[in-house]
PDB file of C-alpha atoms and ligand atoms in Angstrom:
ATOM      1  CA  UNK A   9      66.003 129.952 159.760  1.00 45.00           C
ATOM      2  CA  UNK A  10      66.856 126.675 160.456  1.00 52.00           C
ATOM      3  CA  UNK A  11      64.243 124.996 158.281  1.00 49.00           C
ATOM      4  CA  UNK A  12      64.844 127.329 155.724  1.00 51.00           C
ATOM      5  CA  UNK A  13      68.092 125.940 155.300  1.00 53.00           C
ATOM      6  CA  UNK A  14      67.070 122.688 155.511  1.00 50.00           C
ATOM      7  CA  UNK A  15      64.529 123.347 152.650  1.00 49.00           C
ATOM      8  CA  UNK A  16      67.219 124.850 150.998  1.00 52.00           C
ATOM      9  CA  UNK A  17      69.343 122.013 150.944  1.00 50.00           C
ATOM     10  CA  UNK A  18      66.769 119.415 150.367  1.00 53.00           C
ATOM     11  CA  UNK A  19      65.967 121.725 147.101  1.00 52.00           C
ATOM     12  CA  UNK A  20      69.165 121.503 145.872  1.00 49.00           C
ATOM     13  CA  UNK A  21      69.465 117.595 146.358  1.00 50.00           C
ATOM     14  CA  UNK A  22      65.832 117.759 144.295  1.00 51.00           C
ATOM     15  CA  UNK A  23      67.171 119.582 141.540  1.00 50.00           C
ATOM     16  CA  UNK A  24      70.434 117.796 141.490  1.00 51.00           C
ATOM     17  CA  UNK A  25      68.604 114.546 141.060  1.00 50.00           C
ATOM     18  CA  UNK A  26      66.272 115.882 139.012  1.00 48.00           C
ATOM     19  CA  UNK A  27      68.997 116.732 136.249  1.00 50.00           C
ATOM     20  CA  UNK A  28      70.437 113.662 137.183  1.00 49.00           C
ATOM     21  CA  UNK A  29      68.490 111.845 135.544  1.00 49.00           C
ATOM     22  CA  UNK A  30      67.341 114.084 132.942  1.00 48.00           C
ATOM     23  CA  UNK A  31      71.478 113.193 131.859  1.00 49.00           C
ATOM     24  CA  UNK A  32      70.697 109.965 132.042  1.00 52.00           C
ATOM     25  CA  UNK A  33      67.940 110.152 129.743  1.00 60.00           C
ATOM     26  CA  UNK A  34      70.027 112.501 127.531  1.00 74.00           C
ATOM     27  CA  UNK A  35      73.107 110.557 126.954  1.00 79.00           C
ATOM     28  CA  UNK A  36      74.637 111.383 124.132  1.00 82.00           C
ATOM     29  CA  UNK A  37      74.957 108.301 121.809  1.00 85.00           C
ATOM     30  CA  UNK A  38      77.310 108.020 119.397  1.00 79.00           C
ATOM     31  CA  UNK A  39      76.015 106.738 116.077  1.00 78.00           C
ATOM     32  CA  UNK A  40      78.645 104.558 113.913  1.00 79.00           C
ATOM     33  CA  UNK A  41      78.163 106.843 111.205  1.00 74.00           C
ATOM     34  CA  UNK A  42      79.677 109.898 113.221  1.00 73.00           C
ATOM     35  CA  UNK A  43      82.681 108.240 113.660  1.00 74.00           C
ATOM     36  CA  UNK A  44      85.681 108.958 111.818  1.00 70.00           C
ATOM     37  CA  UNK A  45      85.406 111.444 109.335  1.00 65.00           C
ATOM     38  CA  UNK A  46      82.430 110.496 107.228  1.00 63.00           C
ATOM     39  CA  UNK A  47      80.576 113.398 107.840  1.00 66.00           C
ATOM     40  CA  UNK A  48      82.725 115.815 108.964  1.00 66.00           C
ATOM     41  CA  UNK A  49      83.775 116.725 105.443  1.00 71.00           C
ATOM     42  CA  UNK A  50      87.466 115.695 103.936  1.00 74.00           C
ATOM     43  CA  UNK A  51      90.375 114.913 106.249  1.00 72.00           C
ATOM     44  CA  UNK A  52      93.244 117.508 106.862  1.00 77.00           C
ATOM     45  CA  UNK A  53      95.811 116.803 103.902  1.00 85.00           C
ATOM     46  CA  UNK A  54      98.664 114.894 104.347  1.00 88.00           C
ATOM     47  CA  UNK A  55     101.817 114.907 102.483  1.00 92.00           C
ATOM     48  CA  UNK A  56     103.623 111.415 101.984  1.00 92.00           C
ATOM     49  CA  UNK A  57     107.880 111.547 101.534  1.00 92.00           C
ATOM     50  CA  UNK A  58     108.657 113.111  97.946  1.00 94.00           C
ATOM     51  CA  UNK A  59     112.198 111.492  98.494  1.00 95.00           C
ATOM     52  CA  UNK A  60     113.920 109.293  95.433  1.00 95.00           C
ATOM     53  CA  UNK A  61     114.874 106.111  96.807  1.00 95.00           C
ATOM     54  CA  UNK A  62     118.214 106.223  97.893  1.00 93.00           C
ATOM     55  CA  UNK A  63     117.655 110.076  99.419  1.00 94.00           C
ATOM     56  CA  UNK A  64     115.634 109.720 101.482  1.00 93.00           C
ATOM     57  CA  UNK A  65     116.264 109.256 105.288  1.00 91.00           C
ATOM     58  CA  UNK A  66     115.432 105.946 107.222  1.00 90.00           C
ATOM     59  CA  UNK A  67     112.669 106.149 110.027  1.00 89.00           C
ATOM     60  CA  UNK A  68     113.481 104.553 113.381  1.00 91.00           C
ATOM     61  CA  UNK A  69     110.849 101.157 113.467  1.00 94.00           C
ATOM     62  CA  UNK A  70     108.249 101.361 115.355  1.00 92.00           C
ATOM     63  CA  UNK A  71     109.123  98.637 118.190  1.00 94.00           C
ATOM     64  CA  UNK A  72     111.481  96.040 117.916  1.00 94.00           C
ATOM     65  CA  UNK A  73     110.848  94.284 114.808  1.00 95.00           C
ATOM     66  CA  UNK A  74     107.862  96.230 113.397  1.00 95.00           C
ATOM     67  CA  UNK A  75     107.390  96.517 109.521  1.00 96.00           C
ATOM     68  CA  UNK A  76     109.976  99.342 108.667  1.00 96.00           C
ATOM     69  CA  UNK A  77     107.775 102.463 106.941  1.00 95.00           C
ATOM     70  CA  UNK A  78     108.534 103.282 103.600  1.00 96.00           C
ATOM     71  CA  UNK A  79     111.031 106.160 103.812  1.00 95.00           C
ATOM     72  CA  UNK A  80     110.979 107.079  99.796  1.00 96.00           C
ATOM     73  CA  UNK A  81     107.881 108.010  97.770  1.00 96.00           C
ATOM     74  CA  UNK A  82     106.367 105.267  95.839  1.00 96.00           C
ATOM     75  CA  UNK A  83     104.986 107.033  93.170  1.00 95.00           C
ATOM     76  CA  UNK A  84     105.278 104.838  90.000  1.00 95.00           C
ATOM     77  CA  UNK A  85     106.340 101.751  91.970  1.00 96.00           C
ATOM     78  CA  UNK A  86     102.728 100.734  93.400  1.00 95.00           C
ATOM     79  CA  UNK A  87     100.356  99.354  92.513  1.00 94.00           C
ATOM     80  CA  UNK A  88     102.210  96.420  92.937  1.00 95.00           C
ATOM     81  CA  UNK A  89     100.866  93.414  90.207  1.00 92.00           C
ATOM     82  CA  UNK A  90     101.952  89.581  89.354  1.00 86.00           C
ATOM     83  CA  UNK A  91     103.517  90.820  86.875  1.00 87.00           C
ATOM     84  CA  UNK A  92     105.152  93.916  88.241  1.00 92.00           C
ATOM     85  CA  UNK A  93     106.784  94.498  91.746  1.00 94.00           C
ATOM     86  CA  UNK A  94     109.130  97.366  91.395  1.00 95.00           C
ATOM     87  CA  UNK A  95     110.101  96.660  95.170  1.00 96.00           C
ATOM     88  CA  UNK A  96     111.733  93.758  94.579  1.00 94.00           C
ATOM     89  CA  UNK A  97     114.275  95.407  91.736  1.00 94.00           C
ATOM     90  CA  UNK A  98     115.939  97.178  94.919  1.00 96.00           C
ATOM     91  CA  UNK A  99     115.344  95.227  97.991  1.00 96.00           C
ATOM     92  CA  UNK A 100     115.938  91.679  96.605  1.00 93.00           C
ATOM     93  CA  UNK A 101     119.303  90.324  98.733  1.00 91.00           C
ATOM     94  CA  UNK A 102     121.225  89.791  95.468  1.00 90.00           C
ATOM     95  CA  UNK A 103     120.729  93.429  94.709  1.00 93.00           C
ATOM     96  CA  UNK A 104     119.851  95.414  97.790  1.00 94.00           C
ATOM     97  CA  UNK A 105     123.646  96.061  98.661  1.00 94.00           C
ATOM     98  CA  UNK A 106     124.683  97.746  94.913  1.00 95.00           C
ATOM     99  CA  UNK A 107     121.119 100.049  95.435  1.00 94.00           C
ATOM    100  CA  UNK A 108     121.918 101.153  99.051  1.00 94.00           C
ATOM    101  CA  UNK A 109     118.722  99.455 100.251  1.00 96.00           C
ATOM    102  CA  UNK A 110     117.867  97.547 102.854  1.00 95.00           C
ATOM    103  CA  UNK A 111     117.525  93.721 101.819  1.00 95.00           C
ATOM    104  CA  UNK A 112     114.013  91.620 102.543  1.00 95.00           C
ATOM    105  CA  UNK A 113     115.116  89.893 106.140  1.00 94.00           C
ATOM    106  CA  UNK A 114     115.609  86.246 106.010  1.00 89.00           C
ATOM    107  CA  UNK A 115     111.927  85.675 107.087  1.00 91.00           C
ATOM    108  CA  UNK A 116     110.557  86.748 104.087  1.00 91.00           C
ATOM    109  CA  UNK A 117     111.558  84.198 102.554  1.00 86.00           C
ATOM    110  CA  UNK A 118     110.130  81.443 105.059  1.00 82.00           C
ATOM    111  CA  UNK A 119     106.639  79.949 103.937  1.00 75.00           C
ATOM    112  CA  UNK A 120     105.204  79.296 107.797  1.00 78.00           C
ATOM    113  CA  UNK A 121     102.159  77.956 106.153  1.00 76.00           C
ATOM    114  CA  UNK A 122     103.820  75.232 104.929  1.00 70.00           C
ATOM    115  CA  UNK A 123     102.605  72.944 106.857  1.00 69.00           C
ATOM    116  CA  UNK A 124      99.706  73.305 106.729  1.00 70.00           C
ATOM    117  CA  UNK A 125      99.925  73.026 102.705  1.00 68.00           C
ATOM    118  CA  UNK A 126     101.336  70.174 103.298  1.00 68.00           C
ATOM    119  CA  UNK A 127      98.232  68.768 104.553  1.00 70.00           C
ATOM    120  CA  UNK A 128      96.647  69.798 102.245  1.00 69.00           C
ATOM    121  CA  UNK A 129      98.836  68.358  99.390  1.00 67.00           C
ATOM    122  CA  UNK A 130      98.573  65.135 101.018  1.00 70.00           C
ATOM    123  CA  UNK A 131      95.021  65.395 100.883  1.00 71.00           C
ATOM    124  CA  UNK A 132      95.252  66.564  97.251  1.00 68.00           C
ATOM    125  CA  UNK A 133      93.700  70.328  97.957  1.00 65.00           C
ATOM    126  CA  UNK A 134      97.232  71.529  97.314  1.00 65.00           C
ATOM    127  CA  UNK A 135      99.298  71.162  94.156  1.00 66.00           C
ATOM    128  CA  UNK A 136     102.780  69.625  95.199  1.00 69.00           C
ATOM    129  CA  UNK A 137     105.920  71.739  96.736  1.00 68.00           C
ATOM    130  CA  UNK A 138     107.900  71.416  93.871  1.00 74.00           C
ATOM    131  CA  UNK A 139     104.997  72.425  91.397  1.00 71.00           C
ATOM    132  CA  UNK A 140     104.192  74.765  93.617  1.00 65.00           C
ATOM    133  CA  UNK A 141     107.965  76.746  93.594  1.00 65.00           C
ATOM    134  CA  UNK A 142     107.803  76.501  89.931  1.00 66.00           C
ATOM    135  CA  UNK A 143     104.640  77.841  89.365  1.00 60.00           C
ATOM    136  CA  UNK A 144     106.204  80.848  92.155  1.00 56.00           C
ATOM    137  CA  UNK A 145     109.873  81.293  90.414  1.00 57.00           C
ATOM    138  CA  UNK A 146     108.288  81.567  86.928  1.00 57.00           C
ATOM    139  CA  UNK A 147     106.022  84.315  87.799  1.00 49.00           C
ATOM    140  CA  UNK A 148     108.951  86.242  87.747  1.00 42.00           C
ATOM    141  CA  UNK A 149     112.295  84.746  88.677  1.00 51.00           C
ATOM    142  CA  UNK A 150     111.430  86.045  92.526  1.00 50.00           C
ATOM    143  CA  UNK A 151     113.622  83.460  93.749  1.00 59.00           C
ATOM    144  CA  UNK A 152     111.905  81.779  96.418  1.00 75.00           C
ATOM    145  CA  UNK A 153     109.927  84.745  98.232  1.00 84.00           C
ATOM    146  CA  UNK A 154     107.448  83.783 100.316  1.00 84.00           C
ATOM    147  CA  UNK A 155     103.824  84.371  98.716  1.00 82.00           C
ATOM    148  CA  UNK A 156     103.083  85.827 101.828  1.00 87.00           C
ATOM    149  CA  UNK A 157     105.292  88.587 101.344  1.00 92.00           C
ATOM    150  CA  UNK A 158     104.840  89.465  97.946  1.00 91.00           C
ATOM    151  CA  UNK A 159     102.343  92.411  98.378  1.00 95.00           C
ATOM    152  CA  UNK A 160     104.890  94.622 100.088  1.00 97.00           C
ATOM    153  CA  UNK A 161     102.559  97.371 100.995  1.00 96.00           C
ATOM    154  CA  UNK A 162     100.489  95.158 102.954  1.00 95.00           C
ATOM    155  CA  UNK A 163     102.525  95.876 105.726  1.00 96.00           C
ATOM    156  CA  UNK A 164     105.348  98.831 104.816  1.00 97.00           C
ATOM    157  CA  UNK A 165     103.678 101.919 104.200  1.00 93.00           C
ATOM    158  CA  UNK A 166     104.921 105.170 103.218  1.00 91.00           C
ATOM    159  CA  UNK A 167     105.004 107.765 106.420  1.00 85.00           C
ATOM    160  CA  UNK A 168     102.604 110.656 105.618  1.00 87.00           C
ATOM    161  CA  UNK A 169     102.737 113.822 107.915  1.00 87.00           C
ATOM    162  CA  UNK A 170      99.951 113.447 109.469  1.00 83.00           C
ATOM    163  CA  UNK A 171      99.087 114.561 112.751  1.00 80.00           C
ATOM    164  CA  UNK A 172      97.592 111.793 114.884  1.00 76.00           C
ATOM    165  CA  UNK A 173      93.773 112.596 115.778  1.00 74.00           C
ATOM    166  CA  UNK A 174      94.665 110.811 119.552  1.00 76.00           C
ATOM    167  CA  UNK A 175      97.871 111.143 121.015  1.00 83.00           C
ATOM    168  CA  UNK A 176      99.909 108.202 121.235  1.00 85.00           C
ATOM    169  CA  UNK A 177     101.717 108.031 124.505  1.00 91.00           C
ATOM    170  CA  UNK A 178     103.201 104.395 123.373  1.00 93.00           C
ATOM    171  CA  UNK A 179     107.208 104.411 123.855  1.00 93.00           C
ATOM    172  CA  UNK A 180     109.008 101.672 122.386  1.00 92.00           C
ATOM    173  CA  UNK A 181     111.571  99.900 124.285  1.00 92.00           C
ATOM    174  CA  UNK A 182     114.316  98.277 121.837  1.00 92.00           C
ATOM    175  CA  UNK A 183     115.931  95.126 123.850  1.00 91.00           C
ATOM    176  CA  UNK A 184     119.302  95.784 121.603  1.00 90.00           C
ATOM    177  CA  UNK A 185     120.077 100.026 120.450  1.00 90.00           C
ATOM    178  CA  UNK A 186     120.273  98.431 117.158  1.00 93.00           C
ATOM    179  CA  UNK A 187     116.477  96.968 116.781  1.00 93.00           C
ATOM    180  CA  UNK A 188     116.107 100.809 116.357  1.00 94.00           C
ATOM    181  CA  UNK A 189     116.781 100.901 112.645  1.00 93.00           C
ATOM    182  CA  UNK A 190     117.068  96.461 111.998  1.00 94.00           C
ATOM    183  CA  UNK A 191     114.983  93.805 112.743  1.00 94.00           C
ATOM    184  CA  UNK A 192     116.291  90.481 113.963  1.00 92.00           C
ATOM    185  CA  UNK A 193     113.084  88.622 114.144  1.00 92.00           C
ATOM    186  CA  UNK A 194     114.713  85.573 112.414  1.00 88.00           C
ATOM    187  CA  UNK A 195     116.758  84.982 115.393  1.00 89.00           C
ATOM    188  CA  UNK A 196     114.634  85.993 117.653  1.00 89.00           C
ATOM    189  CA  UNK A 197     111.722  84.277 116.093  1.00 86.00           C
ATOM    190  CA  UNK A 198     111.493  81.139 118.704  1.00 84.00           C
ATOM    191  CA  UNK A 199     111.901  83.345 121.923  1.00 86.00           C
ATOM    192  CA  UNK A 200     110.164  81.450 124.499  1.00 85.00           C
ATOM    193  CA  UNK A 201     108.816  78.707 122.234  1.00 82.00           C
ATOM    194  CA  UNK A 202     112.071  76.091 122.369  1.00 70.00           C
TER     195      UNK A 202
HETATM  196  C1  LIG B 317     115.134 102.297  93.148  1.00 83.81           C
HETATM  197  C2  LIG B 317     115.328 101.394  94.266  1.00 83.81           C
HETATM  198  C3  LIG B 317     114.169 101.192  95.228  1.00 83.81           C
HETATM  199  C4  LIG B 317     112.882 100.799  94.940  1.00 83.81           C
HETATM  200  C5  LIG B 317     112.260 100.515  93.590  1.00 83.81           C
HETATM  201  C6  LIG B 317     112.219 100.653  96.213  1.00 83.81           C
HETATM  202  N1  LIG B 317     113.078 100.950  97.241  1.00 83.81           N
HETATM  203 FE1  LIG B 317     112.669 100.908  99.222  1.00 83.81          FE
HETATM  204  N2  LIG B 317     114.479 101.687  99.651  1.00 83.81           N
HETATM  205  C7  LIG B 317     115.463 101.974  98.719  1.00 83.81           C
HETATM  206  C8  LIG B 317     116.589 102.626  99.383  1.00 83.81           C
HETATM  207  C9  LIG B 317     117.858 103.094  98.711  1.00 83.81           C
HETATM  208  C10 LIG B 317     116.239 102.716 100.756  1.00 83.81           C
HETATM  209  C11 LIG B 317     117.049 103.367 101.899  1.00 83.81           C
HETATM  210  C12 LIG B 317     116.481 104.744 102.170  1.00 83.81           C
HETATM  211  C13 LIG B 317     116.697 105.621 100.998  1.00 83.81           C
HETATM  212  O1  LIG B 317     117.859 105.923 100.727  1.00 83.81           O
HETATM  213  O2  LIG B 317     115.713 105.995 100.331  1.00 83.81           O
HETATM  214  C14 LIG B 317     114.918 102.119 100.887  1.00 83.81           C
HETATM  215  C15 LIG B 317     114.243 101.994 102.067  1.00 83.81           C
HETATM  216  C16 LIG B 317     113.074 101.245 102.210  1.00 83.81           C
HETATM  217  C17 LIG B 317     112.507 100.847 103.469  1.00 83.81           C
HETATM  218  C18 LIG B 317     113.042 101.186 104.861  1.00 83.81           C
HETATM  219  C19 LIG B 317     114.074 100.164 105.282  1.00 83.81           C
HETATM  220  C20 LIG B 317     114.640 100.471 106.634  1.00 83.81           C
HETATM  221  O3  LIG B 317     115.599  99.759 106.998  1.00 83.81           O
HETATM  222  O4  LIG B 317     114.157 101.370 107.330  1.00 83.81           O
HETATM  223  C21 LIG B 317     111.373 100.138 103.204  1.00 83.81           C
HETATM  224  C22 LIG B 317     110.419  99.505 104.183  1.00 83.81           C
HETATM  225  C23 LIG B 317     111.246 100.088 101.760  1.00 83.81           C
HETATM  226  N3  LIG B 317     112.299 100.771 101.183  1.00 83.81           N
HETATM  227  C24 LIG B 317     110.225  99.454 101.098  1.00 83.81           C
HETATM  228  C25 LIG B 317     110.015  99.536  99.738  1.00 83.81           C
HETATM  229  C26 LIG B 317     108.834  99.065  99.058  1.00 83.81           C
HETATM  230  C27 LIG B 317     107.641  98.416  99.746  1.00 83.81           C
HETATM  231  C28 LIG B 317     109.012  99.308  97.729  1.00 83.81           C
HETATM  232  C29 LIG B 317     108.020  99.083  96.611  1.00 83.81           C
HETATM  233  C30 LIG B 317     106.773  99.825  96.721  1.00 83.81           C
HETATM  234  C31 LIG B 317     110.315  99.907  97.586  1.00 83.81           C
HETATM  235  N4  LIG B 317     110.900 100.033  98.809  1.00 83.81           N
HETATM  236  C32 LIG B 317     110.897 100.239  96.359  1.00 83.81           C
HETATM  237  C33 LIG B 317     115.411 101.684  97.378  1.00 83.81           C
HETATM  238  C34 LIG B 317     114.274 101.302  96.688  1.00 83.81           C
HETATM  239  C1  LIG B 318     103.084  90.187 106.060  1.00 83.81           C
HETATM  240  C2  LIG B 318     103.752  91.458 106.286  1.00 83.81           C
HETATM  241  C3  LIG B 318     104.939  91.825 105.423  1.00 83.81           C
HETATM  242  C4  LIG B 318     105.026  91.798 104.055  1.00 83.81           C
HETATM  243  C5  LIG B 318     103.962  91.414 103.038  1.00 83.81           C
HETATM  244  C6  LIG B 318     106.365  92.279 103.741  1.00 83.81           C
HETATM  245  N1  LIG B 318     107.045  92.580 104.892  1.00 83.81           N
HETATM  246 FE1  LIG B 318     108.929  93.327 105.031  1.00 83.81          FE
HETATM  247  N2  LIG B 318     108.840  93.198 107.060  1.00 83.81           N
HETATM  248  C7  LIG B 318     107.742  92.828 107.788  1.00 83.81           C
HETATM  249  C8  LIG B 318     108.089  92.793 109.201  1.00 83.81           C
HETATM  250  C9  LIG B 318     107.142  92.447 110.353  1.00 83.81           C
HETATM  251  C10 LIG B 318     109.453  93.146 109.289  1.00 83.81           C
HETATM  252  C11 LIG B 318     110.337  93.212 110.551  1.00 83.81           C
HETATM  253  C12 LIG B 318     110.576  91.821 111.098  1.00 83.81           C
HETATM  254  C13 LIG B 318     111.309  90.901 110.147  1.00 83.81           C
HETATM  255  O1  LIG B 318     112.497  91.104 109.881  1.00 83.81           O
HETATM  256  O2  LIG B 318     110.668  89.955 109.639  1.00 83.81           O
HETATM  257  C14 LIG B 318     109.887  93.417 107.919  1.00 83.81           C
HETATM  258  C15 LIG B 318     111.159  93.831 107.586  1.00 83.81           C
HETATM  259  C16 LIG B 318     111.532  94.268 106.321  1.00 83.81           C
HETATM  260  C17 LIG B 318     112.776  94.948 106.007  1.00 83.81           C
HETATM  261  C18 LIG B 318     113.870  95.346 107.001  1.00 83.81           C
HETATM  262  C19 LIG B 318     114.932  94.266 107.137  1.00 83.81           C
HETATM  263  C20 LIG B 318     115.982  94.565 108.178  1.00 83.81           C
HETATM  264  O3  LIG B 318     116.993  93.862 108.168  1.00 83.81           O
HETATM  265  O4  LIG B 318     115.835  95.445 109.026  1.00 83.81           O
HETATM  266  C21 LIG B 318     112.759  95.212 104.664  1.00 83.81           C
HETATM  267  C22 LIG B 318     113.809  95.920 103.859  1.00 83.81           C
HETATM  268  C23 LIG B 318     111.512  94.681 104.132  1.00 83.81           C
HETATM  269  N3  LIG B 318     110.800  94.105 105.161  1.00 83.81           N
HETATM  270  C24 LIG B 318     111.125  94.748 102.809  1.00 83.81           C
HETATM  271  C25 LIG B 318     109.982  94.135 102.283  1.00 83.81           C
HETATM  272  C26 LIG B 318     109.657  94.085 100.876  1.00 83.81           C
HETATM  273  C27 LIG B 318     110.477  94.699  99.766  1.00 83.81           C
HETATM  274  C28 LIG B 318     108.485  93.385 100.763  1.00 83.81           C
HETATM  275  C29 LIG B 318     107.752  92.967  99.499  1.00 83.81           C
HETATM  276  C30 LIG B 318     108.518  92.173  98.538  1.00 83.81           C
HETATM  277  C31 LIG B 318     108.046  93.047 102.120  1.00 83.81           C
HETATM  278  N4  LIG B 318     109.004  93.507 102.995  1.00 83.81           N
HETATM  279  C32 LIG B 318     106.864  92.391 102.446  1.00 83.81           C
HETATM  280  C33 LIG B 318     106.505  92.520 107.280  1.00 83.81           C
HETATM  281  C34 LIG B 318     106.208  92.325 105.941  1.00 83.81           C
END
């Protein structure tokens, strides 16, 4: 009787080792090409905002300072060219308050590469400041808009309803109620640098 169970258990150990490894062996591995949705036919639709400027309903940001998301539909304004950024017609400081838009923060407006261009001026890589904002203000009067913040949807995107795929537990917490719905990043930009 005794034994018995003591075969009994030894059996079980057996086995359990026995499949133990057998998982080992099996682990499933998951091949780049399964990720995302490649091969698991098209994604769910999504539906981005059909507002009109000027209808639609601000989103809170992110976190504190985060790109605000498009709140409007952009058909008709993107793709945004050299020639042709309809973003700028609304959210331009000069003419953001008569549209009821939100005007481009002062940091958009900041060229933090500078420096580094003017390295490169010195060394002759770089075409001088002063050619350089001419060249920029005759592209298309954009008064003196950073070139790193001319492609707008680089960073602002429209929301879309889609559901996310992995829940996000991330909660932001806004330093000042207002960071909710306006960034201060120009003030705030030095924090714990000076
Ligand atoms: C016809 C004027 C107009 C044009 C063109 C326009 N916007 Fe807007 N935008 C608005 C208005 C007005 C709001 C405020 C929300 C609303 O009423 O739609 C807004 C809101 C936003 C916001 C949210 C700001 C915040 O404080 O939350 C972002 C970001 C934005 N627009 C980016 C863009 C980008 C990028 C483009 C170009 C693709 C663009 N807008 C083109 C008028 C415009
Ligand atoms: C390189 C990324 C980037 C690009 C390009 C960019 N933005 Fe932003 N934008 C941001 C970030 C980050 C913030 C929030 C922090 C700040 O104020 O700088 C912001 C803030 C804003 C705000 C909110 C200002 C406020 O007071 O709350 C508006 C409006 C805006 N951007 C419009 C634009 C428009 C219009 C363009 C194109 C002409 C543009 N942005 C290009 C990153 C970008």
């Amino acid at each position: 009787m005794y034994l018995k169970k003591l075969l009994g258990v030894s059996t079980v150990l057996a086995l359990l080792f026995v499949a133990g490894c057998g998982a080992a062996q099996k682990a499933k591995v998951v091949n780049e090409s399964e990720l995302g949705y490649s091969d698991r036919g098209t994604p769910p639709k999504v539906e981005y905002s059909k507002a009109a400027p000027g209808t639609a309903q601000k989103l809170p940001r992110s976190y504190e300072n985060a790109p605000p998301l498009i709140p409007h539909s952009v058909d008709g304004l993107l793709p945004i060219t050299l020639k042709n950024n309809a973003c700028l017609g609304c959210h331009m400081p000069s003419v953001a308050q008569a549209m009821g838009a939100t005007p481009m923060p002062p940091t958009h407006f900041k060229d933090f590469f500078f420096k580094t261009k003017e390295k490169l001026i010195k060394q002759g890589i770089y075409e001088d400041k002063a050619a350089y904002k001419a060249r920029l203000a005759k592209l298309a009067k954009k008064e003196d808009i950073a070139p790193q913040r001319y492609n707008c949807s680089q960073c602002h995107v429209p929301q879309a309803n889609a559901k996310p795929l992995v829940e996000n537990t991330f909660r932001p917490d806004y330093r000042n109620p207002d960071a909710k719905h306006r960034s201060n990043l120009n003030e705030t930009l030095m924090e714990g640098v000076q």
